[in-house]
PDB file of C-alpha atoms in Angstrom:
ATOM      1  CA  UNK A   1     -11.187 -55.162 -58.654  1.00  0.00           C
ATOM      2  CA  UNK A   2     -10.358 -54.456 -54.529  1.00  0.00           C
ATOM      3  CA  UNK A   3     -11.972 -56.206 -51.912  1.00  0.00           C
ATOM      4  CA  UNK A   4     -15.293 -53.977 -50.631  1.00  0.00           C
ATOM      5  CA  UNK A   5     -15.375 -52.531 -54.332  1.00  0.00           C
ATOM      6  CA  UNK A   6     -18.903 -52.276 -55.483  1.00  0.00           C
ATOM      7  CA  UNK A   7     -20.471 -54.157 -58.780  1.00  0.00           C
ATOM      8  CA  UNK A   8     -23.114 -55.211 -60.840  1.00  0.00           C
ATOM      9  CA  UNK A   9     -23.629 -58.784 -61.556  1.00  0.00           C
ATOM     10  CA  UNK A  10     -25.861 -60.114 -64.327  1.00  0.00           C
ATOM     11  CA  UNK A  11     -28.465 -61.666 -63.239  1.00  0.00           C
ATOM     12  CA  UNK A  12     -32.138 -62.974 -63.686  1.00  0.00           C
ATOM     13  CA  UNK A  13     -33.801 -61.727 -60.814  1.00  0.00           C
ATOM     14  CA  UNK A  14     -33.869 -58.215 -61.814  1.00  0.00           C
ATOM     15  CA  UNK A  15     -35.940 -57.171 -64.840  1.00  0.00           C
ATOM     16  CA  UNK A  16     -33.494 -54.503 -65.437  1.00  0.00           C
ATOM     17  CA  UNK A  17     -30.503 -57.741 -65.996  1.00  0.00           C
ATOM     18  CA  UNK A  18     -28.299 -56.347 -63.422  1.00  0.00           C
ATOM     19  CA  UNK A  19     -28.207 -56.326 -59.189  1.00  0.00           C
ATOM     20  CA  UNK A  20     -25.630 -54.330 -57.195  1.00  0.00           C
ATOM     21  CA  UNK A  21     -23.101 -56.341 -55.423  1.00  0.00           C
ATOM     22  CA  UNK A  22     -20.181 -56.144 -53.497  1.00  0.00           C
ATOM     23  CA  UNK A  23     -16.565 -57.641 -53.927  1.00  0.00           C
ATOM     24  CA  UNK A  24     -16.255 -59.407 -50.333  1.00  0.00           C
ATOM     25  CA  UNK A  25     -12.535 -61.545 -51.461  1.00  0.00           C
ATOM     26  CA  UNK A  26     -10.722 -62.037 -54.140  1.00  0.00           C
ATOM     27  CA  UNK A  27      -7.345 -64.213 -54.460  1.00  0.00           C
ATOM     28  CA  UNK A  28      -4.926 -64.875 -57.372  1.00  0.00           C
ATOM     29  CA  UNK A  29      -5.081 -68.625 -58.500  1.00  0.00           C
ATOM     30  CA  UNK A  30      -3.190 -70.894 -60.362  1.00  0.00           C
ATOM     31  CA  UNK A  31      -5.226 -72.910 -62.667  1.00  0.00           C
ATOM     32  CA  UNK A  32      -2.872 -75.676 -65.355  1.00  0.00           C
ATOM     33  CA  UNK A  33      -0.082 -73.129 -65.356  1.00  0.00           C
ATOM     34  CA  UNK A  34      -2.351 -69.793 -65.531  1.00  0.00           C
ATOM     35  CA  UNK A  35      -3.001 -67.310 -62.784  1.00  0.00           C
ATOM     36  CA  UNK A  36      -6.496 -66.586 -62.790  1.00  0.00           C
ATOM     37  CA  UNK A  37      -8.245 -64.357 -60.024  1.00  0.00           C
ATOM     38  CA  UNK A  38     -10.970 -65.826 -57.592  1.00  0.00           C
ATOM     39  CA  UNK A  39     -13.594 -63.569 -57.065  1.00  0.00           C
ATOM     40  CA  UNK A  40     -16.452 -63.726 -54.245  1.00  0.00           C
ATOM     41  CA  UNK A  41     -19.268 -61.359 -54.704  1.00  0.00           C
ATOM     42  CA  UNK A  42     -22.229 -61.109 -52.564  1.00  0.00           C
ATOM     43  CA  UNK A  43     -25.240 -58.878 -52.333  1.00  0.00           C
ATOM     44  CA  UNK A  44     -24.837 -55.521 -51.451  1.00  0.00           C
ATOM     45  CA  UNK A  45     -26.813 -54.633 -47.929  1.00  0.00           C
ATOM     46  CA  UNK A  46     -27.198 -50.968 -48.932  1.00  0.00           C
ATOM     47  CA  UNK A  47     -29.464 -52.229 -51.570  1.00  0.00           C
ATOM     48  CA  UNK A  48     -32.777 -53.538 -50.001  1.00  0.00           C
ATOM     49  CA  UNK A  49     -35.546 -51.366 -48.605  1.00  0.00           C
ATOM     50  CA  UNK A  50     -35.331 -50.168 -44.642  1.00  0.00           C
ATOM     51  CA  UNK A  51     -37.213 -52.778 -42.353  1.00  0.00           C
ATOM     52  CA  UNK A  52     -37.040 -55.950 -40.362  1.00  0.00           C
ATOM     53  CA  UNK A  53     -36.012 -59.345 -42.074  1.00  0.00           C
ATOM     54  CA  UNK A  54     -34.894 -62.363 -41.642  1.00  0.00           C
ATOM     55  CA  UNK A  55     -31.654 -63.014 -40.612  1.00  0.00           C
ATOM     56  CA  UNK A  56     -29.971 -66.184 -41.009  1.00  0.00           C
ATOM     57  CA  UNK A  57     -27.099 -67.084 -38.318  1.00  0.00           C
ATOM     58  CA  UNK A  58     -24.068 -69.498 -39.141  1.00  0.00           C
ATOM     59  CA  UNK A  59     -23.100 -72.703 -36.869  1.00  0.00           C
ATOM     60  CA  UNK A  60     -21.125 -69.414 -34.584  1.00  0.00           C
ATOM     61  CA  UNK A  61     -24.158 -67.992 -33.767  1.00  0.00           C
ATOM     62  CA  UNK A  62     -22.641 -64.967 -35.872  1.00  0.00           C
ATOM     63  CA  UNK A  63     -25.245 -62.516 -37.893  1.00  0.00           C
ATOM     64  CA  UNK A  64     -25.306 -62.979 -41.410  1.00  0.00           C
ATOM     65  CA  UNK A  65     -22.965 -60.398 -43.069  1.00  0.00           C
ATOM     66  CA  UNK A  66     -25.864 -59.397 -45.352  1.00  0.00           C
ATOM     67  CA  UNK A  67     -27.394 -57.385 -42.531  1.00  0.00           C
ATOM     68  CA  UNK A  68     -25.753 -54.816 -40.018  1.00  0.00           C
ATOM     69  CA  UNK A  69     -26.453 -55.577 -36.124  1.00  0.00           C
ATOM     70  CA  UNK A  70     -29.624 -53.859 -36.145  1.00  0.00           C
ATOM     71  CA  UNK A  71     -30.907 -56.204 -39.001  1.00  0.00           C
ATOM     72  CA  UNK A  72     -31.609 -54.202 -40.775  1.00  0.00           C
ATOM     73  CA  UNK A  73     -31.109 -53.361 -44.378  1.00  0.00           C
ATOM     74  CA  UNK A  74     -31.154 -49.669 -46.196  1.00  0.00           C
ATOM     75  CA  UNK A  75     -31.873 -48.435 -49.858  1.00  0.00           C
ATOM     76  CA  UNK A  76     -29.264 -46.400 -50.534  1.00  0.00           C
ATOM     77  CA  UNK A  77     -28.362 -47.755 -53.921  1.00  0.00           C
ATOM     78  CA  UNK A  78     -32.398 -47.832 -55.450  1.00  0.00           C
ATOM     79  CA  UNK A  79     -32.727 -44.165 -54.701  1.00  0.00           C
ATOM     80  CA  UNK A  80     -34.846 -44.341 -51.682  1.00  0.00           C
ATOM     81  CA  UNK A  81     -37.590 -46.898 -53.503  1.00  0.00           C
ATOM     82  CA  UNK A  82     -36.378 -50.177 -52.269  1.00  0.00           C
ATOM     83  CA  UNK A  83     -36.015 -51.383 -56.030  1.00  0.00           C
ATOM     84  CA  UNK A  84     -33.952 -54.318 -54.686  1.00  0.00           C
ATOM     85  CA  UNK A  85     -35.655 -55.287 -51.822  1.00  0.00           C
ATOM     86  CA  UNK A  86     -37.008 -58.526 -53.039  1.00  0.00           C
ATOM     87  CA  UNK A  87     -33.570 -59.613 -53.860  1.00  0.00           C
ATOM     88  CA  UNK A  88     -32.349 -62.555 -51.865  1.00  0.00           C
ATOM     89  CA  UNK A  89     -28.627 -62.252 -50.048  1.00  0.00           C
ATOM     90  CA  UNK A  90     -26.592 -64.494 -52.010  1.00  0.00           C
ATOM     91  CA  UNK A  91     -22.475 -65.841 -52.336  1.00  0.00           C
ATOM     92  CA  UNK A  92     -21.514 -66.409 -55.829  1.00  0.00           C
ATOM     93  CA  UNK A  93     -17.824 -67.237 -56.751  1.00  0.00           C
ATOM     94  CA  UNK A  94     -16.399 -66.731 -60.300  1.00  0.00           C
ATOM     95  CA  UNK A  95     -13.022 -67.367 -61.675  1.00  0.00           C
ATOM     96  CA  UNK A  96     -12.159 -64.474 -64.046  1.00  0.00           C
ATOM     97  CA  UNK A  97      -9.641 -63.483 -66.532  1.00  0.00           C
ATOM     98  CA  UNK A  98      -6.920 -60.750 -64.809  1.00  0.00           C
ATOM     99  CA  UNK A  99      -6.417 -58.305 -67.469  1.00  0.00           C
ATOM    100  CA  UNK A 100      -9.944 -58.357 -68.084  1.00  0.00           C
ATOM    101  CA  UNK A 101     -10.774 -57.737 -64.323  1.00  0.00           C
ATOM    102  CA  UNK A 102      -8.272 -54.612 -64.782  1.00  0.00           C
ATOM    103  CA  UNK A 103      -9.745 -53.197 -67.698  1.00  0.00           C
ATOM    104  CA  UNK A 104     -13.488 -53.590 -66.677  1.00  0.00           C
ATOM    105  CA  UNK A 105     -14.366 -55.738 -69.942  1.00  0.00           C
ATOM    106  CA  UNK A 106     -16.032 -58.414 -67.981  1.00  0.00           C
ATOM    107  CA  UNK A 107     -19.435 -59.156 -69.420  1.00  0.00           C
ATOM    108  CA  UNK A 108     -21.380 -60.213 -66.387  1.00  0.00           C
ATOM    109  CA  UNK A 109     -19.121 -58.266 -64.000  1.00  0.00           C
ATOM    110  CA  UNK A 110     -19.121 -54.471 -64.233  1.00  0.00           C
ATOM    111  CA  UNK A 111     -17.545 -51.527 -61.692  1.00  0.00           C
ATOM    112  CA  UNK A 112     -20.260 -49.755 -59.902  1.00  0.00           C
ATOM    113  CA  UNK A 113     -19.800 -46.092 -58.528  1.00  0.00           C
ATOM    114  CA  UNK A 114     -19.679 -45.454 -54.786  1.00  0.00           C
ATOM    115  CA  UNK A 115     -22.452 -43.498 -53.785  1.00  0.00           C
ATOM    116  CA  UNK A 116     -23.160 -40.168 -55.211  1.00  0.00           C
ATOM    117  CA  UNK A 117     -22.210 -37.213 -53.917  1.00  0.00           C
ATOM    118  CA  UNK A 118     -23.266 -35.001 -57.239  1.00  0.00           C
ATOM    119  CA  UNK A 119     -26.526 -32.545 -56.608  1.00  0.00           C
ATOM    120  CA  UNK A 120     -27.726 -33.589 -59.882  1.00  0.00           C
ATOM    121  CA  UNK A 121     -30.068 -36.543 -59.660  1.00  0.00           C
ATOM    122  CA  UNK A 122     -28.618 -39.861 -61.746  1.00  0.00           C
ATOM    123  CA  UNK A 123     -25.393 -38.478 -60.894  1.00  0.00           C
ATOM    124  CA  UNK A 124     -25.030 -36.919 -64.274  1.00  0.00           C
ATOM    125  CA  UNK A 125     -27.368 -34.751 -66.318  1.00  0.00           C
ATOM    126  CA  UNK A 126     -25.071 -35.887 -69.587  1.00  0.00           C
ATOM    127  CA  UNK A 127     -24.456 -39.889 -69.364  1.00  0.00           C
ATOM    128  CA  UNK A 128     -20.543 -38.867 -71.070  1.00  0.00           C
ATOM    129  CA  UNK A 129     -19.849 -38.206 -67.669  1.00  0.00           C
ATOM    130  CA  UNK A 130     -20.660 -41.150 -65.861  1.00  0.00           C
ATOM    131  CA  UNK A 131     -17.052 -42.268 -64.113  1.00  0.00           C
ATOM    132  CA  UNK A 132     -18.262 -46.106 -65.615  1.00  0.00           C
ATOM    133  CA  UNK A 133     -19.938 -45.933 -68.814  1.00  0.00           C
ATOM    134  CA  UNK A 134     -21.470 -49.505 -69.448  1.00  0.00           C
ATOM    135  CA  UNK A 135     -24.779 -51.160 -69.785  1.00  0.00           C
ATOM    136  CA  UNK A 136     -25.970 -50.954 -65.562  1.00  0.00           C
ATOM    137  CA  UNK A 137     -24.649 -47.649 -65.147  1.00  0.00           C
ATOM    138  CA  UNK A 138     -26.723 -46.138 -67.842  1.00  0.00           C
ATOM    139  CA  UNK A 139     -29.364 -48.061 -66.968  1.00  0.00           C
ATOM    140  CA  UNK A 140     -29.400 -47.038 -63.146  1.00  0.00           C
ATOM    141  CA  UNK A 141     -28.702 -43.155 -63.752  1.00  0.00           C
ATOM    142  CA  UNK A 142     -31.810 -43.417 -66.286  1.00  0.00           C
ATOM    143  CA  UNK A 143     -34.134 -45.083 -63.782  1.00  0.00           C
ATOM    144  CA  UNK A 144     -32.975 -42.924 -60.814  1.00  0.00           C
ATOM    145  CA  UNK A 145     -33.676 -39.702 -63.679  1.00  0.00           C
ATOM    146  CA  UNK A 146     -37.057 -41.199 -64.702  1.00  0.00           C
ATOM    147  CA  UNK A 147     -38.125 -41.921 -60.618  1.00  0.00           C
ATOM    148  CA  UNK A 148     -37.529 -37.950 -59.844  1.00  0.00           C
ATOM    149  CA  UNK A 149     -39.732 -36.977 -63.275  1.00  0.00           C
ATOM    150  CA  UNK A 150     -36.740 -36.283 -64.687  1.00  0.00           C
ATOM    151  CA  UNK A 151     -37.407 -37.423 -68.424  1.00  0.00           C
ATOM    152  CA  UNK A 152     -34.385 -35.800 -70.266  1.00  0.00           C
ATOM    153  CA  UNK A 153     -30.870 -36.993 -70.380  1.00  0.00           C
ATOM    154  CA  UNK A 154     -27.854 -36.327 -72.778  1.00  0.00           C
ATOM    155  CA  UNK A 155     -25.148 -38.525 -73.987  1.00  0.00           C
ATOM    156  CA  UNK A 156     -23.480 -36.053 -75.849  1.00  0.00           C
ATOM    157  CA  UNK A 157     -24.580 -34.433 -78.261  1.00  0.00           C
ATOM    158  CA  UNK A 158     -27.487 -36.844 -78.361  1.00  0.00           C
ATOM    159  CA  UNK A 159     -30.601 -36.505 -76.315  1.00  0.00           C
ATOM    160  CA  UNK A 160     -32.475 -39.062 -74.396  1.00  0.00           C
ATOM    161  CA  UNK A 161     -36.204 -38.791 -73.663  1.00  0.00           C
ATOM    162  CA  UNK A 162     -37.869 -41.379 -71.638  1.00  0.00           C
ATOM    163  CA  UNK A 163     -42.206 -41.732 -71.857  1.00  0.00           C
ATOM    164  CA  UNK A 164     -43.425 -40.145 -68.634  1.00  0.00           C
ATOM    165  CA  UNK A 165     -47.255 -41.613 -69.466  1.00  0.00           C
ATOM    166  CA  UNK A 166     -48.556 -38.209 -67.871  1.00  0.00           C
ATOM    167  CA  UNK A 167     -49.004 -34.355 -67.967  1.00  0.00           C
ATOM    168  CA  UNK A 168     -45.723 -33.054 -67.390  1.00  0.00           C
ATOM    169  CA  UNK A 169     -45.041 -28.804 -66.947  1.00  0.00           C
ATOM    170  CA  UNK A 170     -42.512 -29.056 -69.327  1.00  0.00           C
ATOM    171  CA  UNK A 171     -43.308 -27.003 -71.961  1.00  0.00           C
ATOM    172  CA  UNK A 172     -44.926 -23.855 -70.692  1.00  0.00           C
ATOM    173  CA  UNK A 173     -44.295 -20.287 -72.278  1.00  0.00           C
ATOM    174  CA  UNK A 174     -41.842 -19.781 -68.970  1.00  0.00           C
ATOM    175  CA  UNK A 175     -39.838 -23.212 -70.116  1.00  0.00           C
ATOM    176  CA  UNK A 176     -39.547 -22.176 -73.320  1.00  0.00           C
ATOM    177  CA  UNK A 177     -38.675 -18.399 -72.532  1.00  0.00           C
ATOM    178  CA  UNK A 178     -35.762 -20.093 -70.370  1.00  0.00           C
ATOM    179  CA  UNK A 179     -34.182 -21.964 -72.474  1.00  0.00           C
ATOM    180  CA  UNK A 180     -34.245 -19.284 -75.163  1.00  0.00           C
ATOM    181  CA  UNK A 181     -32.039 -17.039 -73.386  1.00  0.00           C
ATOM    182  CA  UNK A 182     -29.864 -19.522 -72.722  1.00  0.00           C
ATOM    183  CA  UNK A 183     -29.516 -20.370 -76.539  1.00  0.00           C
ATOM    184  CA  UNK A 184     -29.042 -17.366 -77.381  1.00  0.00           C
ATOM    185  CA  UNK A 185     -26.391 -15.994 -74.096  1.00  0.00           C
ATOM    186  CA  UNK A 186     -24.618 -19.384 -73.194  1.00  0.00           C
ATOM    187  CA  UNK A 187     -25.617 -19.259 -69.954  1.00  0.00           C
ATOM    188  CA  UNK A 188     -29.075 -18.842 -68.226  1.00  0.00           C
ATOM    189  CA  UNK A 189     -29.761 -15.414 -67.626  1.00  0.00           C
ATOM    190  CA  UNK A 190     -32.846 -13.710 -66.122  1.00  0.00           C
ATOM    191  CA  UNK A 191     -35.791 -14.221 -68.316  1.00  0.00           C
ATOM    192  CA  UNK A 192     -37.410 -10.695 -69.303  1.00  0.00           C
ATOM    193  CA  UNK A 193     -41.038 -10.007 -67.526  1.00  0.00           C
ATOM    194  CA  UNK A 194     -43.871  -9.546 -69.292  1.00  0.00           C
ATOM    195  CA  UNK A 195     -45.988  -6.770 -69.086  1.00  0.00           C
ATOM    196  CA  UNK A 196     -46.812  -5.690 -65.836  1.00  0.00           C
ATOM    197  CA  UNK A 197     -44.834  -8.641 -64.342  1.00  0.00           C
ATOM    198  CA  UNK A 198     -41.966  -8.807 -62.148  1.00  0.00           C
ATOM    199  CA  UNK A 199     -38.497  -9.825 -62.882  1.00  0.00           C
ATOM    200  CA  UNK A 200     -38.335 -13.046 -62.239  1.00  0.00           C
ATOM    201  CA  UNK A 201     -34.449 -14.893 -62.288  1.00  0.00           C
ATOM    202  CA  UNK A 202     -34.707 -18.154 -63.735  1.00  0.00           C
ATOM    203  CA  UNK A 203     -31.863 -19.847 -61.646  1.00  0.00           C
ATOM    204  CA  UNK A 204     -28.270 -18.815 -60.717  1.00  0.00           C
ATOM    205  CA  UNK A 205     -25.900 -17.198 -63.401  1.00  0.00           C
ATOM    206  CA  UNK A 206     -23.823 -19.030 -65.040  1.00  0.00           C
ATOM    207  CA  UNK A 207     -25.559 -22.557 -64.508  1.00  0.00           C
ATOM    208  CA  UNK A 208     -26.761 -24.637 -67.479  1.00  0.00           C
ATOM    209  CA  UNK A 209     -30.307 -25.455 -67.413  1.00  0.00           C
ATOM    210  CA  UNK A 210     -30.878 -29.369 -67.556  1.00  0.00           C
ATOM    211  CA  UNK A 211     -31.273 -31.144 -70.705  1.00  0.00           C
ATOM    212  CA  UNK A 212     -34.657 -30.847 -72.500  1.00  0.00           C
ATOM    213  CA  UNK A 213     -35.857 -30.967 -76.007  1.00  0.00           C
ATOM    214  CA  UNK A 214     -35.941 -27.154 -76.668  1.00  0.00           C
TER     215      UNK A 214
END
């Protein structure tokens, strides 16, 4: 755990249990004989929706280091939707456990991907790859998935379906046609016309369509 590498903290103020944060110093310790490491996190600026805010100023005069010089503060993390907007800049320091830290088996602490640079939205369309598979990270790639109307998610050979609460095309002769072929090739080919229609190619060779419950 580096300085400037990103987290989630537990917390209370989001009803998901978890807020993005970011690493901003960390020292080793010696507490009654035992190195420990000091950690101070603080709230991530990339988190909050884009828009003027309040900016508090130290006894310098100097910004807060919440917000960049423009004050202002982006939603990179939420997906666009300023899910953590109403999330107030905060300092928290813990004193952790070393090999712990190392091995990412903190329970209130847990390593948070830099941004995504994957096409696919969530990052993933099968949770197995997420680079950090814990509680937040699921629980962020599912959200971000479930924002874009995209209901279906694997973990494995298990499949995830998430309550939409409305019409969805999902399930139209054309779906269904689709993911046919590819049962039955491997990989998505071009779905046959009907009669009278043209050929129409479902998407590029050799892709796998994304997870669904056909």
């Amino acid at each position: 755990m580096e300085k400037g590498q990103p987290v989630w903290l537990r917390s209370t103020v989001s009803r998901w249990g978890w807020v993005p944060a970011l690493v901003h110093n960390r020292e080793d310790v010696v507490i009654k004989g035992i190195t420990v490491l000091r950690v101070t996190l603080r709230d991530d600026p990339r988190s909050a929706s884009m828009g003027q805010v309040e900016v508090s100023r130290s006894n310098s005069g100097c910004l807060s280091p919440f917000y960049d010089q423009d004050m202002h503060r982006s939603n990179e993390i939420s997906g666009g939707d300023g899910y953590y907007a109403d999330i107030e800049p905060f300092e928290i320091v813990l004193t952790i456990d070393i090999e712990s830290a190392e091995r990412d088996e903190l329970e209130d602490i847990k390593i948070r991907d830099q941004a995504s640079t994957h096409q696919v939205i969530g990052g993933v369309d099968d949770l197995i790859g997420l680079t950090h598979l814990h509680e937040p990270a699921i629980l962020h790639a599912l959200r971000l998935r479930y924002d874009s109307d995209v209901i279906y998610t694997s973990t494995g050979p298990i499949l995830i379906a998430i309550n939409p609460f409305k019409s969805m095309p999902l399930y139209t002769d054309e779906v269904m046609e689709q993911y046919r072929i590819q049962g039955e090739m491997g990989l998505v080919a071009e779905a046959k016309p009907k009669k009278g229609e043209k050929k129409k190619p479902v998407v590029d060779m050799g892709k796998r369509l994304p997870p669904h419950a056909y």
